[in-house]
Amino acid sequence: SDVCSSDLKDYWRGDGEIVDLGCLYGLTTRCLAEGVALNETVPVERKARRVFAYDLFLAQDYEWWNQDSPTLHAGSWFTDFLRVNADRLDHIAPCPGDLSKMNWGGKPIEILMIDAAKTWRLNQWVVSHMFPALMPERSVVIQQDYVHYAEYWIAITMERFADRFEHLDTVFGASSVYRCVKQIGRAHV
């Protein structure tokens, strides 16, 4: 498929937003923002705040995380996220908070990176809020934990919507990439 054979910077046309759900320190967010910056087909004035980065940015349950962080001891790595993405913040809209208490608003999504579907409830939030905003024949969805043994609901979800997605690729032991091929209306979620 054209998505797998080209860089996302060339795939993104600016028709929809780019959403990074569960961005942690923001390394994937940075890659997405770099793609926006390097994209030569979308005018500069249409590139501002096109990457929406959602995360709690809280260090709870991350005691094992061994990163050099000036703020992790305080229970948050939001400052680290801002530092990692400092030179690309003009392309990023940070969205700190509890995803399950947030809203999307229905703007079209062109690229959706999902690393926040860690529970059945969060997965349902993603499906009900984000999937209806996907653009048929255009949107790309990356399921970060598709093959994670403890998050089997992700595979179940993608199987449920198998008629709405085309499977493009799987990174062994990690992510799976899809293209939305058919509208997912609110009635489907």
mmCIF file of C-alpha atoms in Angstrom:
data_model
loop_
_atom_site.group_PDB
_atom_site.id
_atom_site.type_symbol
_atom_site.label_atom_id
_atom_site.label_comp_id
_atom_site.label_asym_id
_atom_site.label_seq_id
_atom_site.Cartn_x
_atom_site.Cartn_y
_atom_site.Cartn_z
ATOM 1 C CA SER A 1 0.000 0.000 0.000
ATOM 2 C CA ASP A 2 1.067 3.590 -0.524
ATOM 3 C CA VAL A 3 1.030 4.225 3.240
ATOM 4 C CA CYS A 4 3.663 1.589 3.986
ATOM 5 C CA SER A 5 5.854 2.487 1.032
ATOM 6 C CA SER A 6 6.082 6.211 1.810
ATOM 7 C CA ASP A 7 6.833 8.371 4.805
ATOM 8 C CA LEU A 8 3.859 9.646 6.773
ATOM 9 C CA LYS A 9 5.167 13.164 6.058
ATOM 10 C CA ASP A 10 4.307 12.530 2.431
ATOM 11 C CA TYR A 11 1.069 10.711 3.237
ATOM 12 C CA TRP A 12 -0.481 13.463 5.383
ATOM 13 C CA ARG A 13 -2.310 15.960 3.153
ATOM 14 C CA GLY A 14 -3.693 18.196 5.877
ATOM 15 C CA ASP A 15 -7.264 17.020 5.240
ATOM 16 C CA GLY A 16 -7.529 15.863 8.843
ATOM 17 C CA GLU A 17 -5.771 16.094 12.162
ATOM 18 C CA ILE A 18 -3.030 13.848 13.534
ATOM 19 C CA VAL A 19 -3.805 12.351 16.948
ATOM 20 C CA ASP A 20 -1.318 10.662 19.288
ATOM 21 C CA LEU A 21 -3.194 8.917 22.106
ATOM 22 C CA GLY A 22 -0.929 7.936 24.979
ATOM 23 C CA CYS A 23 2.206 9.815 23.993
ATOM 24 C CA LEU A 24 4.160 9.348 27.278
ATOM 25 C CA TYR A 25 7.386 11.374 26.859
ATOM 26 C CA GLY A 26 6.350 12.457 23.372
ATOM 27 C CA LEU A 27 8.876 10.714 21.149
ATOM 28 C CA THR A 28 6.193 9.523 18.728
ATOM 29 C CA THR A 29 4.590 12.959 18.955
ATOM 30 C CA ARG A 30 7.934 14.444 17.943
ATOM 31 C CA CYS A 31 8.163 12.126 14.931
ATOM 32 C CA LEU A 32 4.644 13.086 13.856
ATOM 33 C CA ALA A 33 5.397 16.801 14.296
ATOM 34 C CA GLU A 34 8.642 16.395 12.327
ATOM 35 C CA GLY A 35 6.567 14.885 9.528
ATOM 36 C CA VAL A 36 4.260 17.906 9.580
ATOM 37 C CA ALA A 37 7.253 20.263 9.505
ATOM 38 C CA LEU A 38 8.911 18.413 6.627
ATOM 39 C CA ASN A 39 5.728 18.068 4.578
ATOM 40 C CA GLU A 40 6.137 20.291 1.520
ATOM 41 C CA THR A 41 2.599 19.933 0.160
ATOM 42 C CA VAL A 42 0.680 21.454 3.085
ATOM 43 C CA PRO A 43 1.042 25.254 3.335
ATOM 44 C CA VAL A 44 2.797 26.518 6.474
ATOM 45 C CA GLU A 45 -0.299 28.378 7.655
ATOM 46 C CA ARG A 46 -2.222 25.043 7.779
ATOM 47 C CA LYS A 47 0.396 23.241 9.915
ATOM 48 C CA ALA A 48 -0.120 24.935 13.295
ATOM 49 C CA ARG A 49 -1.330 22.677 16.107
ATOM 50 C CA ARG A 50 -2.211 19.737 13.844
ATOM 51 C CA VAL A 51 -0.729 17.017 16.105
ATOM 52 C CA PHE A 52 -2.931 16.447 19.160
ATOM 53 C CA ALA A 53 -0.961 14.714 21.946
ATOM 54 C CA TYR A 54 -3.073 13.110 24.682
ATOM 55 C CA ASP A 55 -1.673 11.679 27.915
ATOM 56 C CA LEU A 56 -2.163 11.863 31.659
ATOM 57 C CA PHE A 57 1.527 12.800 31.888
ATOM 58 C CA LEU A 58 1.455 11.290 35.375
ATOM 59 C CA ALA A 59 4.149 8.987 36.688
ATOM 60 C CA GLN A 60 1.801 6.721 38.631
ATOM 61 C CA ASP A 61 2.478 3.047 37.908
ATOM 62 C CA TYR A 62 5.768 4.011 36.240
ATOM 63 C CA GLU A 63 8.105 3.436 39.199
ATOM 64 C CA TRP A 64 10.111 1.108 36.945
ATOM 65 C CA TRP A 65 10.726 3.921 34.449
ATOM 66 C CA ASN A 66 14.417 4.722 34.689
ATOM 67 C CA GLN A 67 14.754 7.971 32.775
ATOM 68 C CA ASP A 68 16.749 11.041 33.666
ATOM 69 C CA SER A 69 13.922 13.421 34.437
ATOM 70 C CA PRO A 70 13.941 16.642 36.420
ATOM 71 C CA THR A 71 10.224 16.325 37.251
ATOM 72 C CA LEU A 72 9.452 12.601 37.493
ATOM 73 C CA HIS A 73 9.996 12.732 41.275
ATOM 74 C CA ALA A 74 7.080 15.198 41.422
ATOM 75 C CA GLY A 75 4.807 12.694 39.699
ATOM 76 C CA SER A 76 4.644 14.198 36.206
ATOM 77 C CA TRP A 77 6.671 14.108 33.027
ATOM 78 C CA PHE A 78 4.775 16.871 31.242
ATOM 79 C CA THR A 79 7.812 19.138 31.549
ATOM 80 C CA ASP A 80 9.884 16.403 29.881
ATOM 81 C CA PHE A 81 7.321 16.149 27.071
ATOM 82 C CA LEU A 82 7.606 19.905 26.510
ATOM 83 C CA ARG A 83 11.423 19.699 26.541
ATOM 84 C CA VAL A 84 11.514 16.811 24.033
ATOM 85 C CA ASN A 85 9.187 18.700 21.693
ATOM 86 C CA ALA A 86 10.331 22.273 22.412
ATOM 87 C CA ASP A 87 11.252 23.129 18.821
ATOM 88 C CA ARG A 88 8.042 21.591 17.389
ATOM 89 C CA LEU A 89 5.410 22.920 19.795
ATOM 90 C CA ASP A 90 4.025 25.148 17.054
ATOM 91 C CA HIS A 91 2.773 21.937 15.377
ATOM 92 C CA ILE A 92 1.606 20.214 18.590
ATOM 93 C CA ALA A 93 -1.508 20.723 20.712
ATOM 94 C CA PRO A 94 -0.700 19.062 24.080
ATOM 95 C CA CYS A 95 -3.828 17.630 25.713
ATOM 96 C CA PRO A 96 -2.927 16.656 29.296
ATOM 97 C CA GLY A 97 -5.594 14.909 31.326
ATOM 98 C CA ASP A 98 -7.767 11.855 31.769
ATOM 99 C CA LEU A 99 -8.661 10.712 28.264
ATOM 100 C CA SER A 100 -11.934 9.181 29.444
ATOM 101 C CA LYS A 101 -13.106 12.623 30.584
ATOM 102 C CA MET A 102 -12.117 14.412 27.388
ATOM 103 C CA ASN A 103 -13.820 14.878 24.058
ATOM 104 C CA TRP A 104 -12.679 15.009 20.455
ATOM 105 C CA GLY A 105 -15.365 17.180 18.897
ATOM 106 C CA GLY A 106 -15.614 15.393 15.576
ATOM 107 C CA LYS A 107 -12.837 17.001 13.494
ATOM 108 C CA PRO A 108 -11.656 14.601 10.772
ATOM 109 C CA ILE A 109 -8.627 12.508 11.729
ATOM 110 C CA GLU A 110 -6.107 11.611 9.051
ATOM 111 C CA ILE A 111 -3.551 9.764 11.219
ATOM 112 C CA LEU A 112 -4.451 8.119 14.545
ATOM 113 C CA MET A 113 -1.730 6.643 16.765
ATOM 114 C CA ILE A 114 -3.256 4.614 19.605
ATOM 115 C CA ASP A 115 -1.173 3.721 22.660
ATOM 116 C CA ALA A 116 -3.813 4.610 25.235
ATOM 117 C CA ALA A 117 -6.258 1.701 24.874
ATOM 118 C CA LYS A 118 -4.818 0.111 28.028
ATOM 119 C CA THR A 119 -8.200 -0.940 29.441
ATOM 120 C CA TRP A 120 -11.569 -1.998 28.020
ATOM 121 C CA ARG A 121 -12.969 1.401 29.092
ATOM 122 C CA LEU A 122 -10.229 3.423 27.388
ATOM 123 C CA ASN A 123 -10.506 1.248 24.285
ATOM 124 C CA GLN A 124 -14.252 1.956 24.158
ATOM 125 C CA TRP A 125 -13.534 5.681 24.494
ATOM 126 C CA VAL A 126 -11.171 5.511 21.511
ATOM 127 C CA VAL A 127 -13.717 3.589 19.438
ATOM 128 C CA SER A 128 -16.665 5.842 20.298
ATOM 129 C CA HIS A 129 -14.838 9.201 20.079
ATOM 130 C CA MET A 130 -12.131 8.692 17.466
ATOM 131 C CA PHE A 131 -13.292 6.017 15.025
ATOM 132 C CA PRO A 132 -16.302 8.063 13.782
ATOM 133 C CA ALA A 133 -13.866 10.895 12.896
ATOM 134 C CA LEU A 134 -11.791 8.666 10.591
ATOM 135 C CA MET A 135 -11.957 9.442 6.883
ATOM 136 C CA PRO A 136 -12.759 6.499 4.601
ATOM 137 C CA GLU A 137 -10.054 5.698 2.052
ATOM 138 C CA ARG A 138 -7.720 8.160 3.777
ATOM 139 C CA SER A 139 -7.200 7.716 7.528
ATOM 140 C CA VAL A 140 -4.390 5.568 8.899
ATOM 141 C CA VAL A 141 -4.648 3.945 12.337
ATOM 142 C CA ILE A 142 -1.619 2.580 14.194
ATOM 143 C CA GLN A 143 -2.553 0.231 17.039
ATOM 144 C CA GLN A 144 0.586 0.310 19.226
ATOM 145 C CA ASP A 145 -0.351 -2.649 21.439
ATOM 146 C CA TYR A 146 -2.118 -4.798 18.863
ATOM 147 C CA VAL A 147 -0.094 -7.903 19.697
ATOM 148 C CA HIS A 148 0.284 -7.226 23.436
ATOM 149 C CA TYR A 149 -0.926 -10.345 25.243
ATOM 150 C CA ALA A 150 -2.586 -8.393 28.057
ATOM 151 C CA GLU A 151 -4.525 -6.032 25.778
ATOM 152 C CA TYR A 152 -6.439 -8.578 23.715
ATOM 153 C CA TRP A 153 -9.449 -6.241 23.388
ATOM 154 C CA ILE A 154 -7.514 -4.299 20.760
ATOM 155 C CA ALA A 155 -7.384 -7.342 18.459
ATOM 156 C CA ILE A 156 -11.046 -8.036 19.214
ATOM 157 C CA THR A 157 -11.920 -4.435 18.311
ATOM 158 C CA MET A 158 -10.058 -4.520 15.017
ATOM 159 C CA GLU A 159 -11.691 -7.855 14.160
ATOM 160 C CA ARG A 160 -15.124 -6.373 14.962
ATOM 161 C CA PHE A 161 -14.410 -3.561 12.490
ATOM 162 C CA ALA A 162 -12.665 -5.783 9.909
ATOM 163 C CA ASP A 163 -15.082 -4.605 7.203
ATOM 164 C CA ARG A 164 -14.122 -0.984 7.950
ATOM 165 C CA PHE A 165 -10.321 -1.339 7.897
ATOM 166 C CA GLU A 166 -7.686 -2.671 5.545
ATOM 167 C CA HIS A 167 -4.735 -4.226 7.370
ATOM 168 C CA LEU A 168 -1.523 -2.726 5.975
ATOM 169 C CA ASP A 169 1.308 -4.041 8.119
ATOM 170 C CA THR A 170 2.323 -5.459 11.491
ATOM 171 C CA VAL A 171 5.583 -4.825 13.269
ATOM 172 C CA PHE A 172 6.513 -8.171 14.790
ATOM 173 C CA GLY A 173 5.759 -8.147 18.504
ATOM 174 C CA ALA A 174 4.297 -4.653 18.558
ATOM 175 C CA SER A 175 2.113 -2.449 16.372
ATOM 176 C CA SER A 176 -0.337 -3.044 13.574
ATOM 177 C CA VAL A 177 -1.240 -0.485 10.893
ATOM 178 C CA TYR A 178 -4.625 -0.077 9.195
ATOM 179 C CA ARG A 179 -6.318 2.162 6.663
ATOM 180 C CA CYS A 180 -9.948 3.074 7.199
ATOM 181 C CA VAL A 181 -11.892 1.970 4.112
ATOM 182 C CA LYS A 182 -15.481 2.568 5.207
ATOM 183 C CA GLN A 183 -17.178 5.177 7.421
ATOM 184 C CA ILE A 184 -17.641 4.192 11.058
ATOM 185 C CA GLY A 185 -20.790 5.956 12.145
ATOM 186 C CA ARG A 186 -21.917 6.522 15.711
ATOM 187 C CA ALA A 187 -24.411 3.694 15.249
ATOM 188 C CA HIS A 188 -21.515 1.258 14.722
ATOM 189 C CA VAL A 189 -19.771 2.071 17.993
#
